[in-house]
Coordinates of C-alpha atoms in Angstrom, one line a residue:
M1 CA 15.4 1.6 35.1
L2 CA 17.0 -1.9 35.2
A3 CA 17.5 -3.7 31.9
T4 CA 15.7 -7.0 32.5
T5 CA 15.6 -9.8 30.0
E6 CA 12.0 -9.0 29.2
I7 CA 12.8 -5.3 28.4
V8 CA 15.8 -6.4 26.2
E9 CA 13.5 -8.9 24.4
L10 CA 10.9 -6.2 23.8
L11 CA 13.5 -3.8 22.4
D12 CA 14.8 -6.6 20.1
R13 CA 11.3 -7.4 18.9
S14 CA 10.5 -3.7 18.3
E15 CA 13.7 -3.4 16.3
Q16 CA 12.6 -6.4 14.3
I17 CA 9.2 -4.8 13.6
G18 CA 10.9 -1.5 12.6
Q19 CA 13.2 -3.4 10.2
M20 CA 10.3 -5.3 8.7
I21 CA 8.5 -2.0 8.1
L22 CA 11.5 -0.4 6.5
S23 CA 12.0 -3.4 4.2
S24 CA 8.3 -3.8 3.3
D25 CA 6.8 -3.2 -0.2
V26 CA 4.7 -0.4 1.1
M27 CA 7.8 1.5 2.4
D28 CA 9.6 0.9 -0.9
E29 CA 6.6 2.3 -2.8
Y30 CA 6.6 5.3 -0.5
I31 CA 10.3 6.0 -1.0
E32 CA 10.0 5.7 -4.7
A33 CA 6.9 8.0 -4.9
K34 CA 8.8 10.5 -2.7
K35 CA 11.8 10.4 -5.0
R36 CA 9.7 10.9 -8.1
L37 CA 7.9 13.8 -6.3
V38 CA 11.1 15.6 -5.3
N39 CA 12.6 15.1 -8.8
D40 CA 9.5 16.3 -10.7
A41 CA 9.9 20.0 -11.7
E42 CA 6.3 20.5 -12.4
A43 CA 5.2 19.0 -9.1
Q44 CA 7.7 21.2 -7.3
I45 CA 6.4 24.3 -9.0
L46 CA 2.8 23.4 -8.1
I47 CA 3.7 22.7 -4.5
K48 CA 5.6 26.0 -4.2
R49 CA 2.7 27.9 -5.7
F50 CA 0.3 26.2 -3.2
N51 CA 2.5 27.0 -0.3
D52 CA 2.7 30.7 -1.4
K53 CA -1.0 30.8 -1.8
K54 CA -1.5 29.1 1.6
E55 CA 0.4 32.0 3.3
Q56 CA -2.0 34.5 1.7
Y57 CA -4.9 32.2 2.8
E58 CA -3.6 32.2 6.4
E59 CA -3.4 36.0 6.4
V60 CA -7.0 36.3 5.1
Q61 CA -8.2 33.8 7.7
R62 CA -7.1 36.2 10.5
F63 CA -9.9 38.6 9.4
G64 CA -12.3 36.1 7.9
R65 CA -15.0 37.3 5.5
Y66 CA -14.2 40.9 6.5
H67 CA -10.9 40.8 4.6
P68 CA -11.2 42.6 1.2
D69 CA -9.6 39.7 -0.7
Y70 CA -11.4 36.9 1.1
S71 CA -13.4 35.7 -1.9
N72 CA -10.6 35.8 -4.3
I73 CA -8.1 34.1 -2.0
M74 CA -10.6 31.4 -1.1
K75 CA -11.2 30.6 -4.8
E76 CA -7.5 30.8 -5.7
I77 CA -6.4 28.5 -2.8
R78 CA -9.0 25.9 -3.9
Q79 CA -7.9 26.1 -7.5
T80 CA -4.2 25.9 -6.6
K81 CA -4.8 22.9 -4.3
R82 CA -6.8 21.2 -7.0
D83 CA -4.0 21.8 -9.6
M84 CA -1.5 20.4 -7.2
D85 CA -3.6 17.4 -6.3
M86 CA -4.2 16.5 -9.9
N87 CA -0.5 16.2 -10.7
D88 CA 0.4 12.5 -11.2
C89 CA 3.4 12.6 -8.9
V90 CA 1.6 14.4 -6.1
A91 CA -1.4 12.0 -6.4
A92 CA 0.9 8.9 -6.4
F93 CA 2.8 10.2 -3.4
K94 CA -0.4 10.9 -1.4
V95 CA -1.6 7.3 -2.2
A96 CA 1.8 5.9 -1.0
E97 CA 1.7 8.1 2.1
R98 CA -1.8 6.9 2.9
N99 CA -0.7 3.3 2.5
I100 CA 2.2 3.6 4.8
Q101 CA 0.0 5.4 7.4
T102 CA -2.5 2.5 7.1
L103 CA 0.2 0.0 7.7
L104 CA 1.5 1.9 10.8
D105 CA -2.0 2.2 12.1
E106 CA -2.6 -1.5 11.7
I107 CA 0.6 -2.4 13.5
S108 CA -0.2 0.1 16.3
H109 CA -3.6 -1.5 16.6
C110 CA -2.3 -5.0 16.8
I111 CA 0.4 -4.1 19.4
A112 CA -2.1 -2.2 21.6
H113 CA -4.8 -4.9 21.5
S114 CA -2.2 -7.6 22.2
V115 CA -1.9 -5.8 25.6
S116 CA -5.6 -5.2 26.2
D117 CA -8.7 -4.6 24.2
Q118 CA -9.3 -1.6 26.4
V119 CA -6.2 0.3 25.1
K120 CA -7.3 3.1 22.8
V121 CA -5.4 3.6 19.6
P122 CA -5.6 6.8 17.6
K123 CA -6.3 6.3 13.9
A124 CA -5.2 8.9 11.4
G125 CA -7.8 8.0 8.8
A126 CA -10.6 6.8 11.1
L127 CA -13.2 9.3 9.8
L128 CA -12.7 7.9 6.3
T129 CA -12.7 4.2 7.3
D130 CA -15.3 3.7 10.0
S131 CA -17.7 5.5 12.4
S132 CA -15.2 6.0 15.2
C133 CA -12.9 9.0 15.4
G134 CA -10.2 7.2 17.3
C135 CA -9.8 10.1 19.7
G136 CA -9.6 7.9 22.7
S137 CA -12.1 10.0 24.7
G138 CA -14.4 7.0 25.2
G139 CA -17.1 8.6 23.2
G140 CA -17.1 11.9 25.1
C141 CA -16.9 13.8 21.9
G142 CA -20.0 12.1 20.5
C143 CA -18.0 9.5 18.5
Q144 CA -18.3 5.8 19.0
A145 CA -15.2 4.6 20.8
S146 CA -13.5 1.7 19.0

């Protein structure tokens, strides 16, 4: 591939976009929320407890309702996840994570549609934000293509 001035200019602009994202308030909030999460002992205990319970859940899922501990594990995994999600540091991190994902989705959408409106762009939170799934199948799955 030959490096033309157009390709070099595209690379420079993509580097600028990357630097703008890294220096954005949304990224700063994400980094701070992650630091607080990593340094919060209670949150780490809850995360570890959830991950341990998730392993048990995955084992039970192999057999489904026929596993003798199915009901207990299903109740325990829901309770453990709820406990983890209710922790302030975990909740703040999830909000920050969702915000950075939204920013990245919007940037991807703008870039794709600057090329053509026909370019399909997957959306991470599309089920929560609009009626299209963002799968790019053109509605083949029953969704409405955006």
